[in-house]
GROMACS .gro file of N, CA and C in nm:
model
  387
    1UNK      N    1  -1.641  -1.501   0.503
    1UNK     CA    2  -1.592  -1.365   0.485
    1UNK      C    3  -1.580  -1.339   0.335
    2UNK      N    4  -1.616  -1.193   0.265
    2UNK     CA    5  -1.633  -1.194   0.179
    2UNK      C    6  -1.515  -1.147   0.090
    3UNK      N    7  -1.443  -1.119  -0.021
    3UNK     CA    8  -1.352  -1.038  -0.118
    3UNK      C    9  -1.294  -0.979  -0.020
    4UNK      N   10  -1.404  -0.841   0.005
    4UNK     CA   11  -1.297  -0.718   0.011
    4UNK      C   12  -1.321  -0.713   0.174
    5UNK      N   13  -1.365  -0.821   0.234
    5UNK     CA   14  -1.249  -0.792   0.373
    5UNK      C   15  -1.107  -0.859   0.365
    6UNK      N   16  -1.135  -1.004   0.324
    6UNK     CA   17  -0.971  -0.998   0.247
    6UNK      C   18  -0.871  -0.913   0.164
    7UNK      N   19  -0.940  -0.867   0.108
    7UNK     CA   20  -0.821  -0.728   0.088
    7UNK      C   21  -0.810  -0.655   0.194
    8UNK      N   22  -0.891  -0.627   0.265
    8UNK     CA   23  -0.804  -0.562   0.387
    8UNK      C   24  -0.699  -0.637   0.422
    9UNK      N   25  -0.744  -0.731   0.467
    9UNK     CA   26  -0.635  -0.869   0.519
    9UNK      C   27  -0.489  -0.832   0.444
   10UNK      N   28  -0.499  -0.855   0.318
   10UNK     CA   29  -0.418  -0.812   0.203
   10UNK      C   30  -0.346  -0.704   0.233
   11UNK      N   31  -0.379  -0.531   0.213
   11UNK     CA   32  -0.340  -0.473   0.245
   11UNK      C   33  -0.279  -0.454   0.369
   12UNK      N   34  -0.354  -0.527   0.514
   12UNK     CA   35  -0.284  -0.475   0.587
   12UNK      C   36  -0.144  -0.593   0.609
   13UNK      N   37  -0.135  -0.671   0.542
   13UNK     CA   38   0.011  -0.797   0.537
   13UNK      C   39   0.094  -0.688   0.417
   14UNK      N   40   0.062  -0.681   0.333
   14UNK     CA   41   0.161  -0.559   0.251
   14UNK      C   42   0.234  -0.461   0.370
   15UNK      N   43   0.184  -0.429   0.430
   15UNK     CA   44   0.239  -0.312   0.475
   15UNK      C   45   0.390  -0.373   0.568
   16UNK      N   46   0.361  -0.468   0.662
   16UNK     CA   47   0.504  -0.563   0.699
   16UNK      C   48   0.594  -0.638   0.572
   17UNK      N   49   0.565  -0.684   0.403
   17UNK     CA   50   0.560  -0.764   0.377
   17UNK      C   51   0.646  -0.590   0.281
   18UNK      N   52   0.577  -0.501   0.294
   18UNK     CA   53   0.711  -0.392   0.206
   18UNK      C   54   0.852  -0.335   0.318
   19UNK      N   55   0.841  -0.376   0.465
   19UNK     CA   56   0.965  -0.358   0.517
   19UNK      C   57   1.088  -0.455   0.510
   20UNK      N   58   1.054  -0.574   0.437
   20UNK     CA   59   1.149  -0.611   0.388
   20UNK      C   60   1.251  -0.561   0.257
   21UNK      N   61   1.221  -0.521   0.155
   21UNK     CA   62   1.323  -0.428   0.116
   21UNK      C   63   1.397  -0.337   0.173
   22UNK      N   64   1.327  -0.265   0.279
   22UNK     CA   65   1.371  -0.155   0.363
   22UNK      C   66   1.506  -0.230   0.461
   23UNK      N   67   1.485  -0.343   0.488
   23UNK     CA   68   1.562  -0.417   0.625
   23UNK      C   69   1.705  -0.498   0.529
   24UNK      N   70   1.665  -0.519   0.406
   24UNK     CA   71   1.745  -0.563   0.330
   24UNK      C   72   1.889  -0.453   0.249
   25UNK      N   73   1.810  -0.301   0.246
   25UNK     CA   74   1.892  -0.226   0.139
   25UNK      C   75   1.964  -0.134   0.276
   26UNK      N   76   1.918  -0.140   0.422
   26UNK     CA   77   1.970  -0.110   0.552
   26UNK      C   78   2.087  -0.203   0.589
   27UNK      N   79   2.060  -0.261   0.601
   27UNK     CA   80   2.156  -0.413   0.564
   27UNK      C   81   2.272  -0.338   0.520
   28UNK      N   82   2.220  -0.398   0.374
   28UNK     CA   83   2.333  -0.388   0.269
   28UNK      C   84   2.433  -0.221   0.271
   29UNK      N   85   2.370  -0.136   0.302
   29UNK     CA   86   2.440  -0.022   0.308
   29UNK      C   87   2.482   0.019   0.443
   30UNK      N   88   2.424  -0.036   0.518
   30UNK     CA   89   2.486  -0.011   0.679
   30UNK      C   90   2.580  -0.106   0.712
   31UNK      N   91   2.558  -0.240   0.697
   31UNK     CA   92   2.614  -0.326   0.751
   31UNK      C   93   2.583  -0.426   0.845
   32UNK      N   94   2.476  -0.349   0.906
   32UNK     CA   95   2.359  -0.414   0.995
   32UNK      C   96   2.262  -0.285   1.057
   33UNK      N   97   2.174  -0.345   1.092
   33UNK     CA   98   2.036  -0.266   1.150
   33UNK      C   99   1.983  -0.218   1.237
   34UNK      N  100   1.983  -0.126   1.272
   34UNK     CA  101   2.006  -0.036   1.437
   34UNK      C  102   1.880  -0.082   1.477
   35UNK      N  103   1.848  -0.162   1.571
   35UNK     CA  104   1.727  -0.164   1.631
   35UNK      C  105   1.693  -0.066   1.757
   36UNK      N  106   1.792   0.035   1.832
   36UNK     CA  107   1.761   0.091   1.911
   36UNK      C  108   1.690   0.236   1.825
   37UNK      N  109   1.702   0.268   1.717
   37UNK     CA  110   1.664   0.367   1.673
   37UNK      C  111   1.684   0.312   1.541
   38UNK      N  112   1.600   0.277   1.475
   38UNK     CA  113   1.579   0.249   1.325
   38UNK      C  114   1.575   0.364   1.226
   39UNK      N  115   1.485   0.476   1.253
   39UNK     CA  116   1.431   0.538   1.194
   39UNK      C  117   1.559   0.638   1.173
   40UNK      N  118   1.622   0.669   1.229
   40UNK     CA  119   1.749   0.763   1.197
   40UNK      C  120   1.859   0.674   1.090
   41UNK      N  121   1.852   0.562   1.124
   41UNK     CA  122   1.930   0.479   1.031
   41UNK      C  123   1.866   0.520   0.895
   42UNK      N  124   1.777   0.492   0.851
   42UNK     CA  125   1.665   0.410   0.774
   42UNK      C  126   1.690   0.595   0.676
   43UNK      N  127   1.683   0.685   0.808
   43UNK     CA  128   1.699   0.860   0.698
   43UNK      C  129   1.796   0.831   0.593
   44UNK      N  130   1.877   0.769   0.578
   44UNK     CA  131   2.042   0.797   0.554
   44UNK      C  132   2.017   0.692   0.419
   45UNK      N  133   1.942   0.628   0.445
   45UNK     CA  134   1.931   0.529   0.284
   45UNK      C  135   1.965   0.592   0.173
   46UNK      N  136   1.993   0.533   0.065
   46UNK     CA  137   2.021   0.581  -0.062
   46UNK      C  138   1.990   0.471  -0.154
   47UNK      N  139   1.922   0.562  -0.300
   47UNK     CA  140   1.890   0.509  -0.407
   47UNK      C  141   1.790   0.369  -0.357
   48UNK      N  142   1.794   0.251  -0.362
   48UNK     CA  143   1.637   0.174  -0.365
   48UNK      C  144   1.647   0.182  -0.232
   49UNK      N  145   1.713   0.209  -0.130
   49UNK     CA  146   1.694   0.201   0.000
   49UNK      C  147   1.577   0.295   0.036
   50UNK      N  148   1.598   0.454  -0.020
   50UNK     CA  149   1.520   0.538   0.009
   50UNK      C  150   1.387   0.542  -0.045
   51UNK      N  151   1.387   0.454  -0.148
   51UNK     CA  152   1.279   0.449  -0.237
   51UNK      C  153   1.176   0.316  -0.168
   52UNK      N  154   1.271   0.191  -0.118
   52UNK     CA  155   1.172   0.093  -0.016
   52UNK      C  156   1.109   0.147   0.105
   53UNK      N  157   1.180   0.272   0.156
   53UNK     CA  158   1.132   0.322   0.286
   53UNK      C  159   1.017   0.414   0.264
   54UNK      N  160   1.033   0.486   0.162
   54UNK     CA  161   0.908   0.562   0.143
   54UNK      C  162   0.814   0.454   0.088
   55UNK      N  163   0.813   0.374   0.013
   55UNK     CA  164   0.716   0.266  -0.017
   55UNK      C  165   0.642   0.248   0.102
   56UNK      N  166   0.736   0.144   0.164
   56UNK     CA  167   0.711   0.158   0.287
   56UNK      C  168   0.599   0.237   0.374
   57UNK      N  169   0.634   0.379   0.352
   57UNK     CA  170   0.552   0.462   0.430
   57UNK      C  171   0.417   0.457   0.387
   58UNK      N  172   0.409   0.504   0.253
   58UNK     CA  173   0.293   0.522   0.160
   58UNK      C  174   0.212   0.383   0.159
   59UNK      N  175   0.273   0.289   0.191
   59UNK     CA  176   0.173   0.161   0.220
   59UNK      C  177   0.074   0.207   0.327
   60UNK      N  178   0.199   0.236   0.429
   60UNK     CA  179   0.055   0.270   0.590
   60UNK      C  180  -0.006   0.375   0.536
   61UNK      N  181   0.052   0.477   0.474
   61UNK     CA  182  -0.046   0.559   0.499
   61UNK      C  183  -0.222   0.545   0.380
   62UNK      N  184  -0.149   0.455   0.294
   62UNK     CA  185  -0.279   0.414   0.238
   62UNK      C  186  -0.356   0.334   0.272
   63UNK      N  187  -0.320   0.270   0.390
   63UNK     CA  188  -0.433   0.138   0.419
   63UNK      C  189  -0.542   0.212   0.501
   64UNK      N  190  -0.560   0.307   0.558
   64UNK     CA  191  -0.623   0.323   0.660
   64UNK      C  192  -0.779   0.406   0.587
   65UNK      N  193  -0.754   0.511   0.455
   65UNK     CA  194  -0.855   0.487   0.401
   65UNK      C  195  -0.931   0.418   0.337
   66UNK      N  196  -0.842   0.311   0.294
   66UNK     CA  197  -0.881   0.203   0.229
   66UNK      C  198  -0.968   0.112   0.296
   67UNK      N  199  -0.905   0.068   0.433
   67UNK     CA  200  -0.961   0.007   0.532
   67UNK      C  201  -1.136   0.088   0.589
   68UNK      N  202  -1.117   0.203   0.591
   68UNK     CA  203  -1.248   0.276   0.626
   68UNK      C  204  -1.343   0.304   0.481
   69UNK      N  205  -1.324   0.292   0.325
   69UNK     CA  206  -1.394   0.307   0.252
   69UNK      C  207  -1.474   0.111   0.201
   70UNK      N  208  -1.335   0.006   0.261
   70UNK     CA  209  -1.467  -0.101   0.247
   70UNK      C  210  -1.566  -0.079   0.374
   71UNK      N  211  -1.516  -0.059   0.460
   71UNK     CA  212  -1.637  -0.042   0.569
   71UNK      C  213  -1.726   0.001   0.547
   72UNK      N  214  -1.747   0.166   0.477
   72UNK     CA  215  -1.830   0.249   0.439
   72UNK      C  216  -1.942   0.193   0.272
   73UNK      N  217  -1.870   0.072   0.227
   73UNK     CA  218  -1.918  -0.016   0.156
   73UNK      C  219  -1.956  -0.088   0.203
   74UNK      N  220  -1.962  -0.167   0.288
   74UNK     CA  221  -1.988  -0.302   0.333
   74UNK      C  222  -2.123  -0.231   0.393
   75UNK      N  223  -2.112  -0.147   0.497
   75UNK     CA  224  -2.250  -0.127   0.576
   75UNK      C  225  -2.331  -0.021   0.522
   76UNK      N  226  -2.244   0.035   0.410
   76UNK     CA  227  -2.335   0.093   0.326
   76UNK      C  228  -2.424   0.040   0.222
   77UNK      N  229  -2.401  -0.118   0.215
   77UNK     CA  230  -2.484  -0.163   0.123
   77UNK      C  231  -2.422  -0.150  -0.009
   78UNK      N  232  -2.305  -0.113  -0.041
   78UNK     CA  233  -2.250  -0.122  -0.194
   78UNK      C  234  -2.271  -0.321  -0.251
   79UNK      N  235  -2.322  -0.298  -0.386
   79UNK     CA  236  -2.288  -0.416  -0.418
   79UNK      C  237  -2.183  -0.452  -0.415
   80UNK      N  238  -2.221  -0.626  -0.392
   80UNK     CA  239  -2.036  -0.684  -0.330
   80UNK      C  240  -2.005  -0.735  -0.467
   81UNK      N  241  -2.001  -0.710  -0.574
   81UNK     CA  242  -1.934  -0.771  -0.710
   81UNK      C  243  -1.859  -0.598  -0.731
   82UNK      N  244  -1.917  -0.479  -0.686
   82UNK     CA  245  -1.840  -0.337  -0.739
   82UNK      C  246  -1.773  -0.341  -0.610
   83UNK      N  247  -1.757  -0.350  -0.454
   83UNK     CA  248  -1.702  -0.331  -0.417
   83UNK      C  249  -1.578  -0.454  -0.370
   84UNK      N  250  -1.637  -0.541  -0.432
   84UNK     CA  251  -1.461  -0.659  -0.461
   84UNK      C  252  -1.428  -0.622  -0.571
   85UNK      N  253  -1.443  -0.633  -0.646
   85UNK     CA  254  -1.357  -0.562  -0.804
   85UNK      C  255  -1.291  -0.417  -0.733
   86UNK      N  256  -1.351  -0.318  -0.700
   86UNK     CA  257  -1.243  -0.249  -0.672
   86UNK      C  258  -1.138  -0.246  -0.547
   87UNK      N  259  -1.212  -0.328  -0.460
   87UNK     CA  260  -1.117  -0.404  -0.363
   87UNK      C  261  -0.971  -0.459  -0.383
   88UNK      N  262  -0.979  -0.593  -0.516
   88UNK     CA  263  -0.913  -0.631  -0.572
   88UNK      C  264  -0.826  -0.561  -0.627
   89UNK      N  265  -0.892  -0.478  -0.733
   89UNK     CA  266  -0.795  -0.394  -0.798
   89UNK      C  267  -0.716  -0.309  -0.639
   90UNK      N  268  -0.775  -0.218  -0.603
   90UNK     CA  269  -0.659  -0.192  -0.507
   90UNK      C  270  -0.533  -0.202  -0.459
   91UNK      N  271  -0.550  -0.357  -0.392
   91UNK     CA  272  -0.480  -0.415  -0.393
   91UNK      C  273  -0.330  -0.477  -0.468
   92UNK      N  274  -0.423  -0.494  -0.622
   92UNK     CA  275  -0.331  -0.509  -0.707
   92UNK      C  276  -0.278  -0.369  -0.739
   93UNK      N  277  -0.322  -0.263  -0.730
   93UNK     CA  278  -0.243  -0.141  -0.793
   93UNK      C  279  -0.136  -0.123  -0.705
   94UNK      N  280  -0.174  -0.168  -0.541
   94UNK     CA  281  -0.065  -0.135  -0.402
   94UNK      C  282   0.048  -0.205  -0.466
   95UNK      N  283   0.005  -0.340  -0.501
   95UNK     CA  284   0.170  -0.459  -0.534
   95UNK      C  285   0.207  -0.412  -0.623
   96UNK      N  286   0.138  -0.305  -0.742
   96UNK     CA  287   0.245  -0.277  -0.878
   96UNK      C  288   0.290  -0.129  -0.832
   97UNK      N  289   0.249  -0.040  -0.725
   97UNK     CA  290   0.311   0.072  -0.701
   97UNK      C  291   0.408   0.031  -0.607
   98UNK      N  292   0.429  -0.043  -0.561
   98UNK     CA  293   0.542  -0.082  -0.487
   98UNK      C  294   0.691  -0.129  -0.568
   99UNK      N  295   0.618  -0.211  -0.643
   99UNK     CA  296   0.725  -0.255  -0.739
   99UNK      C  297   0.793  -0.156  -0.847
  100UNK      N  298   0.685  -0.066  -0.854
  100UNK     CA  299   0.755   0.075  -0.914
  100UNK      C  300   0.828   0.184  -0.866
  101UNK      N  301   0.795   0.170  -0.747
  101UNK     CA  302   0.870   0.257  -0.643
  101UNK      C  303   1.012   0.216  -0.629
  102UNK      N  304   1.047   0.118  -0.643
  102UNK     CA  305   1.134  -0.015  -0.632
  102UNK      C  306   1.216   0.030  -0.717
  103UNK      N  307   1.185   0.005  -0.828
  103UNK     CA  308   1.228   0.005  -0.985
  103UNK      C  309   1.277   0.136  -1.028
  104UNK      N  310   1.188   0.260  -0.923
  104UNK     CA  311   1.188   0.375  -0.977
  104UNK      C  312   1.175   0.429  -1.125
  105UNK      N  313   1.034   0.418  -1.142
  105UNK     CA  314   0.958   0.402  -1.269
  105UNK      C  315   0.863   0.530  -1.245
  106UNK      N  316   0.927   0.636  -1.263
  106UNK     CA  317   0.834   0.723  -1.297
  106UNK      C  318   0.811   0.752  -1.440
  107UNK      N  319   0.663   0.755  -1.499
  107UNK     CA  320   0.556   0.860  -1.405
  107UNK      C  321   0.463   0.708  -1.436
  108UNK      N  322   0.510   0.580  -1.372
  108UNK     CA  323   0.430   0.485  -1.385
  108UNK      C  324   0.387   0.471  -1.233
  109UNK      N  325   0.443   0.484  -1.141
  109UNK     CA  326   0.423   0.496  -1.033
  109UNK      C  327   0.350   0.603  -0.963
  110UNK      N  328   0.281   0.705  -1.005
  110UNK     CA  329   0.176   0.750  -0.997
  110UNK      C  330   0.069   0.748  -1.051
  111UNK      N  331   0.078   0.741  -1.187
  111UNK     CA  332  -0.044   0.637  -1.225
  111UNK      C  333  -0.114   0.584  -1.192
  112UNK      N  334  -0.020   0.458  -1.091
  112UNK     CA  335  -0.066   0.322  -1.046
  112UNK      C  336  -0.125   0.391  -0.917
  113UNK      N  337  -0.037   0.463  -0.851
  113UNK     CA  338  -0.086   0.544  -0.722
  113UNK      C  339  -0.237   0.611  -0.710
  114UNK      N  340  -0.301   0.643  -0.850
  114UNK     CA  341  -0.376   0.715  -0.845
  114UNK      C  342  -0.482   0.638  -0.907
  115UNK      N  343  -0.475   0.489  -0.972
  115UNK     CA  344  -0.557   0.385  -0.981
  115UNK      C  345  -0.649   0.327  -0.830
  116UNK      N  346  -0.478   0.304  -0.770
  116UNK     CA  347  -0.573   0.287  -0.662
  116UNK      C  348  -0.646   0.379  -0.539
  117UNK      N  349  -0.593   0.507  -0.544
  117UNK     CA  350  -0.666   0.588  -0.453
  117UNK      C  351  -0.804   0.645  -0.548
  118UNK      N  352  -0.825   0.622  -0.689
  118UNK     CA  353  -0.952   0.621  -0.742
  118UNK      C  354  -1.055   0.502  -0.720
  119UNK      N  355  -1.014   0.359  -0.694
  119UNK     CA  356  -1.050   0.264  -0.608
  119UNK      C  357  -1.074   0.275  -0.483
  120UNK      N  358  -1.017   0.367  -0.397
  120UNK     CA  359  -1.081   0.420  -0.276
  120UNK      C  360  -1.189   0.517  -0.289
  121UNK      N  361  -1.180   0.630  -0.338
  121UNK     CA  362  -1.300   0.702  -0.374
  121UNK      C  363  -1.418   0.601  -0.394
  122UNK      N  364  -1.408   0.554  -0.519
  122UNK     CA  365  -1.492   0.461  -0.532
  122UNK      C  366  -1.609   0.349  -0.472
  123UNK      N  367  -1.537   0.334  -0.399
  123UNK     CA  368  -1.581   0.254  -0.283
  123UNK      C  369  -1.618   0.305  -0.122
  124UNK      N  370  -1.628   0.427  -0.113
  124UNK     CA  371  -1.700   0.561  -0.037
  124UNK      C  372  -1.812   0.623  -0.164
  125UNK      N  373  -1.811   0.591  -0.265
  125UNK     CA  374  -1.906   0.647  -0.335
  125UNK      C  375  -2.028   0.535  -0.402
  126UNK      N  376  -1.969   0.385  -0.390
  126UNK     CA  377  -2.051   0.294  -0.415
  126UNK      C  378  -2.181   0.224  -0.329
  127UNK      N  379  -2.195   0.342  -0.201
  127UNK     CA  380  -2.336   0.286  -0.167
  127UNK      C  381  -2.429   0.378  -0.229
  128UNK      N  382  -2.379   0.482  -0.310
  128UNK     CA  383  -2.524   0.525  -0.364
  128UNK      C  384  -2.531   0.530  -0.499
  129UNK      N  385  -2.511   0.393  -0.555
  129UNK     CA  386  -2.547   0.349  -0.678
  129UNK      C  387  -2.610   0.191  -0.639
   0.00000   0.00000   0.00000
């Protein structure tokens, strides 16, 4: 298997691997963790709580183009040295926008946000080079 199906791999373990802040700052400000209804708990967060949960979100909701633009590389014939490099990078921009989200580091956290959704483009645009 090559790079950038492991970054999928990658990306899609990020996405469980950012609800741990979320389960931790729920925790800590609740007291414990509603499993019959999480998501009403989880509204009520504050300060990095609210900021791990939207992480959180913005993980799923980025994997899924991500996941469909290596595809659209892979069987599109993109070279596999441009479409692992931006695979990679991806990836790495997901772990430093997370950690900024975290940190609450704006306007570094869109930046990084927009590194890697230019790494998605990218890689929907790399079978016709």
């Amino acid at each position: 298997m090559d790079i950038s199906i492991w970054c999928v791999f990658a990306a899609f373990l990020l996405i469980y691997m950012t609800r741990l802040p979320v389960v931790l700052a729920t925790h800590r400000q609740e007291g414990y963790v509603e499993l019959a209804n999480p998501r009403e708990q989880q509204a009520r967060l504050k300060g990095v709580g609210s900021r791990a949960q939207a992480a959180h979100q913005n993980t799923i909701e980025a994997f899924a183009p991500f996941a469909a633009a290596i595809w659209t590389a892979y069987y599109g014939g993109a070279d596999p040295a441009i479409r692992d490099a931006l695979a990679m990078t991806f990836v790495a921009a997901r772990m430093l926008y997370v950690a900024a989200y975290l940190a609450d580091l704006n306007p570094w956290r869109t930046l990084i946000w927009t590194v890697g959704m230019l790494c998605v483009v990218g890689l929907f645009l790399a079978p016709l080079y």
